[in-house]
Amino acid sequence: MKITKICCIGAGYVGGPTMAVIAQKCPQIEVTVVDLNEERIAAWNDENIDNIPIYEPGLGKIVAEGRGRNLFFSTDVEKAIDEAQIIFISVNTPTKTYGKGKGMAADLKYIELCARQIASVAKDNKIVVEKSTLPVRTAEAIKSILDHTGNGVQFQILSNPEFLAEGTAVQDLLNPDRILIGGDPSEEGQKAIQALVGVYSNWVTADKILTTNVWSSELSKLTANAFLAQRISSINAMSELCEKTGADVNEVAKAIGMDSRIGPKFLKASVGFGGSCFQKDILNLVYIAKSYGLNEVADYWEQVIIMNDHQKRRFSNNIVQTLYNTVSDKKICFLGWAFKKDTNDTRESAAIYVADDLINEHAKIAVYDPKVSRKKVLADLDCLETRTVSANAASVVSFDDPYEACANAHAVAVLTEWDEFIQYDWQKIYDAMQKPAFVFDGRNILDGPTLEAIGFVYQGIGS
Ligand code: NAD
Ligand code: UDX
């Protein structure tokens, strides 16, 4: 089948960048990204490319190049569904906040809405692609909705999970480790797989395109995230032991990472992993395992989350303890609020939880993040519902200038590993701070001995 029209429902961190790259690499295909969120679509269409809603290195250029040529952003979901041969579903699948599975299961209401809308609009055969991360066997539910409410139209459901990481999304999309496509073993299913393989073949070599059955594909995504997060919790567990024993977690990570069976990636001890995926997907995995009665499997993976929560809490407890057991009315400067560098995404960022703990201790938090606004910082804290909106506003100030943020602070806490923090004039920061001046490096990016030579009391993670 010759593919000339694709649509993607959901113009978020996955839908936007993924479709921009498909449009760039497949000039013969018209790609339309749709979303219910009018503000988000308006931002994607903003003439000033700096105003697109997602910050990712290199993304602005690709969007600017494709927009209006073969890349379109629109709120007209029905039209896009009607015209497309392939429909990607890339909507959010957050942890449920209500009912059965609250706090664990993935909330599939947005997925179901998409399926129903596709069923009601489609007038010809469609390939529906799960791009969102979904519980294993979700394709069954989507198929059932499509087959029972459709207009006699044939649907093929494929699973094509996305493995991009934020901050490196464009590079990950241009040079993926692999493309995974799961589909039905029937002849029609295999044809649908080949149609999607054809799209990716425009820039991905055949040896990197893996085809499987749908359930393997769905479960591989949850498994990949669980394994990656597990490595971080493992090294973070060791960081606590290092602090007690005089070992240095950076040295331990290097030593074990040189074992080719272990490898060096995802062994960076930190204040804890954040982001919209790891916690959500592991909780979902735990929920699925429990629902099959696999309690040992569930407990095993849940420990990754327990360890991560412990690491965040340990970081804030240590700040309080080190600052003579009280941070009341002390100014603590947060360098970084995003969950990792090179993104404006703050979902599940460790900074939110550390700030919440410190505000409970009556600290005053000053935040500097190169890509996160004050509005977003406050909204993140308000979402926790720990205290009133006005109490949060009274406890947190954001700055556009890092030196102003640090002035008069009792301590600086590094929450995100932005490269620019390493380049700062730390002597200047020291001079303007209260003494003794503390640095709590939640990312192990600063050079401890250099800071100590200036006069700081420096504490990294795991040393
Ligand atoms: P997001 O919240 O940034 O974007 C989702 C978008 O879908 C929102 O803009 C929302 O308005 C829109 N939407 C929801 N329901 C809709 C509907 N019925 N019609 C039209 N639009 C609708 O989420 P995201 O980070 O892009 O993640 C999307 C999916 O991809 C999730 O399942 C996530 O787990 C998965 N994923 C995310 C990443 C990542 O790095 N963020 C990586 C891999 C996979
Ligand atoms: C993750 C997966 O990497 C990606 O494949 C998937 O598609 C979506 O989820 P993302 O959450 O965007 O991507 O970023 P990632 O680089 O995985 O970082 C997640 C969190 O772990 C960040 O808070 C990061 O700072 C932290 N991290 C990462 C560590 O603390 N130590 C490490 O060694 C690596």
XYZ file of C-alpha atoms and ligand atoms in Angstrom:
541
model
C 0.000 0.000 0.000
C 1.374 3.430 -0.909
C 1.101 5.690 2.119
C 0.481 9.354 1.342
C -1.442 10.570 4.396
C -0.731 10.048 8.061
C -2.388 11.568 11.057
C -1.324 11.564 14.675
C -3.748 12.151 17.532
C -1.869 13.913 20.355
C 0.557 16.785 19.736
C 2.629 16.245 22.867
C 6.227 15.353 23.652
C 5.962 12.227 21.506
C 3.454 13.125 18.800
C 5.037 16.485 17.917
C 8.685 15.473 17.509
C 7.928 12.030 16.033
C 5.685 13.401 13.320
C 8.051 16.288 12.570
C 10.795 13.747 11.853
C 8.505 11.508 9.767
C 7.499 14.575 7.740
C 11.138 15.514 7.232
C 12.189 12.046 6.157
C 9.106 11.275 4.048
C 8.433 14.332 1.873
C 5.921 12.294 -0.139
C 3.688 11.837 2.923
C 1.384 14.519 4.302
C 1.523 14.393 8.085
C -1.154 16.040 10.232
C -0.836 16.227 14.002
C -4.100 16.911 15.815
C -4.939 17.703 19.403
C -7.963 18.803 21.426
C -5.789 21.361 23.180
C -6.232 24.531 21.107
C -3.517 26.409 22.939
C -0.986 23.677 22.213
C -1.881 23.562 18.507
C -1.698 27.367 18.291
C 1.781 27.187 19.835
C 2.883 24.547 17.295
C 1.659 26.912 14.581
C 3.249 30.016 16.120
C 5.165 32.040 13.533
C 7.981 32.479 16.018
C 9.536 29.022 16.092
C 10.901 29.667 19.595
C 7.311 29.527 20.843
C 6.559 25.920 19.883
C 5.319 24.179 23.036
C 8.157 21.703 23.449
C 11.784 22.522 23.903
C 14.055 19.910 22.329
C 17.439 20.629 20.800
C 17.093 20.722 16.994
C 13.302 20.422 16.963
C 12.532 24.031 16.020
C 14.515 23.740 12.803
C 12.773 20.547 11.690
C 9.318 21.907 12.488
C 10.035 25.197 10.711
C 11.221 23.298 7.650
C 8.183 21.005 7.403
C 5.346 23.193 8.623
C 2.961 24.162 5.843
C 4.833 21.887 3.388
C 3.896 18.358 4.482
C 3.592 18.890 8.243
C 0.399 20.335 9.680
C -0.885 20.978 13.202
C -4.636 21.209 13.619
C -7.547 20.864 16.036
C -9.743 19.301 13.357
C -9.392 15.738 14.610
C -12.235 14.309 12.519
C -10.968 15.640 9.209
C -7.496 14.287 9.890
C -8.856 10.848 10.821
C -11.102 10.785 7.785
C -8.275 11.536 5.355
C -5.456 9.434 6.838
C -4.468 5.900 5.868
C -2.410 5.465 9.022
C -3.558 6.952 12.338
C -1.072 7.121 15.174
C -2.545 7.391 18.667
C -0.082 9.342 20.772
C -2.246 10.631 23.583
C -1.305 10.640 27.245
C -1.798 7.507 29.343
C -1.232 8.816 32.884
C -1.533 6.853 36.102
C -5.186 6.581 37.167
C -6.161 9.011 39.897
C -9.548 7.456 40.653
C -11.430 4.185 40.926
C -10.032 0.690 40.444
C -6.282 0.706 40.004
C -6.003 4.279 41.362
C -2.351 5.261 41.719
C -1.102 2.294 39.666
C -2.980 1.379 36.493
C -2.707 3.430 33.312
C -5.721 5.618 32.640
C -6.917 4.569 29.208
C -9.814 6.994 28.891
C -8.039 9.138 26.272
C -7.125 6.040 24.267
C -10.688 4.812 24.323
C -11.986 8.213 23.240
C -9.634 8.123 20.260
C -10.767 4.616 19.326
C -14.413 5.659 19.476
C -13.772 8.766 17.435
C -11.880 6.798 14.786
C -14.717 4.247 14.700
C -17.347 6.906 14.164
C -15.439 8.918 11.551
C -13.670 6.315 9.403
C -15.273 5.609 6.052
C -12.492 3.476 4.621
C -9.972 0.926 5.914
C -7.415 2.292 8.366
C -4.238 1.218 10.068
C -4.365 2.339 13.695
C -1.002 2.542 15.417
C -0.549 2.537 19.173
C 2.283 5.022 19.699
C 1.321 5.724 23.316
C 2.757 3.381 25.935
C 0.000 0.949 26.828
C -0.662 -2.033 29.064
C -0.122 -5.354 27.343
C -3.281 -6.472 25.489
C -4.698 -2.949 25.040
C -4.839 -3.541 21.287
C -7.558 -6.097 22.005
C -9.752 -3.425 23.603
C -9.102 -0.958 20.794
C -9.940 -3.581 18.194
C -13.134 -4.492 19.977
C -14.285 -0.854 20.056
C -13.376 -0.312 16.412
C -15.043 -3.508 15.226
C -18.246 -2.996 17.172
C -18.932 0.665 16.578
C -17.393 1.051 13.143
C -19.142 1.373 9.791
C -18.118 -2.013 8.485
C -14.651 -0.615 7.848
C -11.592 -2.886 8.352
C -9.073 -1.800 10.965
C -5.620 -3.183 11.586
C -4.096 -2.373 14.970
C -0.329 -2.123 15.239
C 1.797 -1.475 18.292
C 4.737 0.833 17.565
C 6.035 2.073 20.918
C 8.278 5.096 21.054
C 11.689 4.837 22.720
C 12.846 8.444 22.408
C 14.164 10.133 25.539
C 13.402 13.789 26.128
C 16.283 16.178 25.644
C 17.651 13.931 22.888
C 14.346 13.275 21.093
C 15.431 14.504 17.681
C 18.666 12.512 17.655
C 16.847 9.444 18.991
C 14.246 9.721 16.243
C 16.783 10.297 13.487
C 19.036 7.440 14.653
C 16.875 5.009 16.607
C 18.457 1.924 18.207
C 15.480 0.043 16.807
C 11.950 0.500 15.534
C 9.541 -1.997 17.027
C 6.336 -2.870 15.215
C 3.901 -5.437 16.544
C 0.992 -6.671 14.477
C -1.463 -9.448 13.853
C -0.078 -12.669 12.277
C -2.891 -12.688 9.667
C -2.196 -11.691 6.064
C -3.896 -8.309 6.585
C -1.923 -7.782 9.783
C 1.350 -8.490 7.992
C 0.371 -6.098 5.169
C -0.267 -3.382 7.731
C 3.112 -4.050 9.342
C 4.786 -3.731 5.950
C 3.008 -0.430 5.275
C 4.471 1.022 8.473
C 7.866 -0.576 7.829
C 7.735 1.253 4.490
C 7.386 4.607 6.271
C 10.357 4.032 8.576
C 12.447 2.565 5.758
C 12.789 6.087 4.419
C 15.578 6.597 6.950
C 15.978 3.516 9.155
C 17.893 0.470 7.879
C 16.105 -2.890 7.720
C 18.301 -4.495 10.407
C 16.949 -1.972 12.920
C 13.283 -2.578 12.193
C 11.982 -5.355 14.375
C 8.559 -6.895 13.839
C 6.792 -8.982 16.497
C 3.349 -9.943 17.623
C 1.296 -7.145 19.199
C 1.590 -8.342 22.789
C 5.376 -8.656 22.670
C 5.616 -5.148 21.297
C 3.322 -3.659 23.957
C 5.135 -5.474 26.751
C 8.615 -4.676 25.404
C 7.993 -0.982 25.939
C 7.067 -1.421 29.608
C 9.986 -3.816 30.015
C 12.525 -1.412 28.483
C 11.466 1.392 30.804
C 11.441 -0.921 33.816
C 14.990 -2.135 33.063
C 16.310 1.403 32.542
C 14.725 2.722 35.726
C 15.915 -0.340 37.630
C 19.521 0.486 36.779
C 19.089 3.975 38.236
C 17.491 2.657 41.422
C 20.252 0.067 41.673
C 23.030 2.639 41.473
C 21.112 4.996 43.779
C 20.812 2.181 46.339
C 24.574 1.809 46.131
C 25.031 5.573 46.518
C 23.614 5.370 50.037
C 25.963 2.521 50.898
C 28.881 4.498 49.429
C 28.095 7.419 51.710
C 28.341 5.123 54.744
C 31.490 3.311 53.695
C 33.770 5.880 52.093
C 33.351 4.389 48.619
C 32.576 6.831 45.789
C 29.568 5.928 43.659
C 31.070 7.588 40.558
C 34.085 5.321 40.852
C 31.921 2.279 41.495
C 29.736 3.103 38.461
C 32.795 3.471 36.261
C 34.283 0.233 37.532
C 31.164 -1.839 36.949
C 30.243 -0.051 33.705
C 33.490 -1.202 32.109
C 32.209 -4.760 32.330
C 30.808 -5.167 28.842
C 27.973 -7.273 30.237
C 26.850 -4.330 32.387
C 27.781 -1.364 30.156
C 28.266 2.283 31.184
C 24.860 3.834 30.445
C 22.154 4.659 32.994
C 24.497 4.263 35.947
C 24.544 7.890 37.020
C 23.550 8.245 40.658
C 21.139 11.118 41.139
C 18.524 12.706 43.345
C 16.144 10.209 41.718
C 14.666 9.704 38.293
C 11.750 11.817 37.146
C 9.837 12.222 33.922
C 6.416 11.184 32.773
C 7.368 7.619 31.873
C 9.429 5.561 34.304
C 7.221 5.749 37.373
C 3.977 5.572 35.423
C 5.073 2.589 33.359
C 6.506 0.611 36.263
C 3.394 1.193 38.361
C 1.411 -0.030 35.412
C 3.615 -3.120 35.129
C 3.161 -3.788 38.846
C -0.589 -3.462 38.440
C -0.671 -5.842 35.482
C 1.456 -8.420 37.342
C -0.844 -8.183 40.374
C -3.908 -8.548 38.226
C -2.533 -11.903 37.023
C -1.785 -12.875 40.661
C 1.979 -12.584 40.102
C 2.713 -10.985 43.447
C 6.459 -11.711 43.516
C 6.867 -10.160 40.073
C 4.863 -7.134 41.188
C 6.869 -6.704 44.401
C 10.151 -7.022 42.549
C 9.382 -4.106 40.213
C 7.643 -2.005 42.843
C 10.929 -1.863 44.725
C 12.361 0.286 41.905
C 9.801 2.971 42.728
C 10.199 2.580 46.485
C 13.952 3.092 46.109
C 13.421 6.158 43.928
C 11.039 7.766 46.431
C 13.547 7.011 49.163
C 16.333 8.700 47.193
C 14.339 11.917 46.738
C 13.375 12.021 50.412
C 16.925 11.209 51.487
C 18.164 14.217 49.516
C 15.794 16.678 51.198
C 16.343 15.124 54.653
C 20.074 15.504 54.193
C 19.721 19.195 53.353
C 17.735 19.805 56.540
C 20.101 17.762 58.677
C 23.222 19.385 57.264
C 21.828 22.895 57.732
C 21.843 22.289 61.510
C 18.443 20.549 61.537
C 16.483 23.610 60.526
C 15.807 25.286 57.204
C 13.063 27.490 58.579
C 13.196 30.836 56.736
C 16.446 29.845 55.068
C 16.786 30.520 51.366
C 17.639 27.413 49.374
C 18.423 27.975 45.725
C 17.395 25.259 43.278
C 19.470 25.134 40.131
C 17.176 23.286 37.768
C 13.529 22.284 37.925
C 13.119 20.189 34.746
C 13.348 16.408 35.244
C 16.525 16.296 33.132
C 18.582 18.695 31.048
C 17.637 19.962 27.591
C 13.892 19.753 28.149
C 11.216 22.068 29.530
C 9.296 19.059 30.841
C 8.875 18.961 34.612
C 6.561 15.978 34.990
C 7.516 13.949 38.079
C 10.722 15.962 38.405
C 12.560 15.172 41.644
C 12.776 18.950 42.206
C 9.030 19.113 42.898
C 9.207 16.587 45.727
C 12.394 17.964 47.237
C 10.881 21.474 47.220
C 7.691 20.171 48.791
C 9.642 18.551 51.640
C 11.678 21.689 52.239
C 8.637 23.971 52.174
C 7.104 21.714 54.831
C 10.167 22.681 56.876
C 9.397 26.371 56.176
C 12.301 26.913 53.803
C 12.143 29.615 51.127
C 12.891 28.164 47.710
C 14.490 30.216 44.929
C 14.386 28.504 41.549
C 16.414 29.074 38.425
C 15.850 26.852 35.398
C 16.794 27.994 31.899
C 13.595 26.584 30.364
C 10.954 26.449 33.112
C 8.709 29.411 33.988
C 7.615 30.478 37.480
C 4.036 29.669 36.482
C 5.032 26.069 35.795
C 7.004 25.717 39.050
C 3.995 26.878 41.049
C 1.565 24.744 39.057
C 3.711 21.663 39.778
C 3.629 22.352 43.508
C -0.085 23.173 43.469
C -0.759 19.790 41.823
C 0.567 18.024 44.917
C -2.197 19.690 46.967
C 0.064 19.745 50.036
C -0.847 23.350 50.880
C -2.820 26.284 49.503
C -1.932 27.987 46.254
C -1.085 31.181 48.132
C 1.143 29.283 50.591
C 3.112 27.858 47.664
C 3.366 31.295 46.068
C 4.694 32.702 49.346
C 7.366 29.986 49.620
C 8.801 29.917 46.103
C 10.406 32.609 43.982
C 11.733 32.072 40.456
C 14.571 34.019 38.915
C 15.685 34.639 35.348
C 19.249 35.048 36.535
C 21.063 32.253 38.385
C 23.329 34.604 40.324
C 20.325 36.512 41.662
C 18.694 33.206 42.575
C 21.759 32.197 44.604
C 22.342 35.579 46.308
C 21.940 35.360 50.082
C 21.064 31.681 49.911
C 22.186 29.336 52.666
C 22.495 26.485 50.233
C 22.417 25.701 46.521
C 20.836 22.419 45.438
C 21.500 21.143 41.916
C 18.367 19.336 40.764
C 18.893 19.198 36.987
C 22.137 18.496 35.153
C 22.003 21.546 32.816
C 25.488 22.008 31.277
C 25.507 25.746 31.992
C 25.676 25.130 35.757
C 29.199 23.765 35.362
C 30.334 26.968 33.620
C 29.131 29.356 36.328
C 31.452 31.680 38.233
C 31.204 29.748 41.488
C 33.451 32.213 43.316
C 30.922 34.955 42.542
C 28.098 32.707 43.786
C 30.035 31.938 46.962
C 30.732 35.593 47.673
C 27.034 36.463 47.539
C 25.817 33.567 49.728
C 25.309 33.200 53.483
C 28.212 31.468 55.224
C 28.861 28.656 55.639
C 27.752 28.159 52.027
C 26.547 24.674 51.091
C 26.203 22.963 47.721
C 24.082 19.809 47.472
C 24.809 18.380 44.058
C 21.919 16.069 43.238
C 23.440 15.307 39.830
C 27.144 14.959 40.625
C 28.021 17.427 37.868
C 30.136 19.938 39.788
C 33.749 19.501 40.792
C 33.673 19.050 44.578
C 37.365 19.778 45.289
C 37.229 23.053 43.279
C 34.145 24.202 45.184
C 35.714 23.210 48.496
C 38.818 25.213 47.599
C 36.551 28.268 47.149
C 35.104 27.665 50.613
C 31.869 25.786 49.935
C 30.770 22.794 51.934
C 30.111 20.410 49.017
C 28.045 17.240 49.075
C 27.458 15.099 46.012
C 25.376 11.945 45.829
C 27.140 8.805 46.986
C 30.485 10.070 48.161
P 1.565 14.638 26.320
O 0.686 14.817 27.490
O 2.724 15.562 26.105
O 0.696 14.700 24.977
C -0.509 14.036 24.805
C -1.466 14.944 24.027
O -2.628 14.207 23.676
C -1.949 16.155 24.812
O -1.574 17.341 24.129
C -3.479 15.969 24.863
O -4.195 17.185 24.766
C -3.718 15.104 23.661
N -4.978 14.350 23.715
C -5.466 13.583 24.729
N -6.623 13.017 24.370
C -6.900 13.434 23.101
C -7.957 13.179 22.185
N -8.967 12.359 22.507
N -7.918 13.790 20.981
C -6.890 14.609 20.656
N -5.855 14.870 21.476
C -5.857 14.292 22.683
O 2.088 13.141 26.381
P 3.443 12.530 25.765
O 4.587 12.779 26.696
O 3.545 12.948 24.341
O 3.126 10.987 25.843
C 2.185 10.374 24.993
C 2.311 8.871 25.115
O 3.622 8.458 24.698
C 2.159 8.327 26.542
O 1.524 7.082 26.487
C 3.596 8.155 27.007
O 3.713 7.152 28.001
C 4.284 7.729 25.741
N 5.711 8.035 25.682
C 6.191 9.226 26.137
C 7.542 9.526 26.022
C 8.099 10.827 26.509
O 9.314 10.967 26.541
N 7.296 11.796 26.878
C 8.413 8.605 25.432
C 7.893 7.401 24.966
C 6.542 7.138 25.091
C 12.683 7.445 29.221
C 13.390 6.364 28.393
O 14.799 6.565 28.454
C 12.907 6.420 26.959
O 13.480 5.372 26.206
C 11.402 6.294 26.940
O 10.916 6.379 25.615
C 10.752 7.361 27.794
O 11.288 7.305 29.128
P 12.999 10.059 29.530
O 12.196 9.853 30.762
O 12.582 11.097 28.571
O 13.095 8.697 28.696
O 14.523 10.394 29.932
P 15.710 9.495 30.519
O 16.951 9.918 29.870
O 15.404 8.076 30.483
O 15.781 9.977 32.035
C 14.770 9.659 32.978
C 15.174 10.136 34.345
O 16.253 9.346 34.853
C 15.682 11.583 34.380
O 15.216 12.203 35.553
C 17.180 11.417 34.415
O 17.834 12.511 34.998
C 17.313 10.166 35.282
N 18.580 9.443 35.098
C 18.903 8.947 33.868
C 19.420 9.227 36.181
O 19.137 9.659 37.294
N 20.579 8.511 35.993
C 20.932 7.993 34.774
O 21.987 7.352 34.692
C 20.064 8.222 33.668
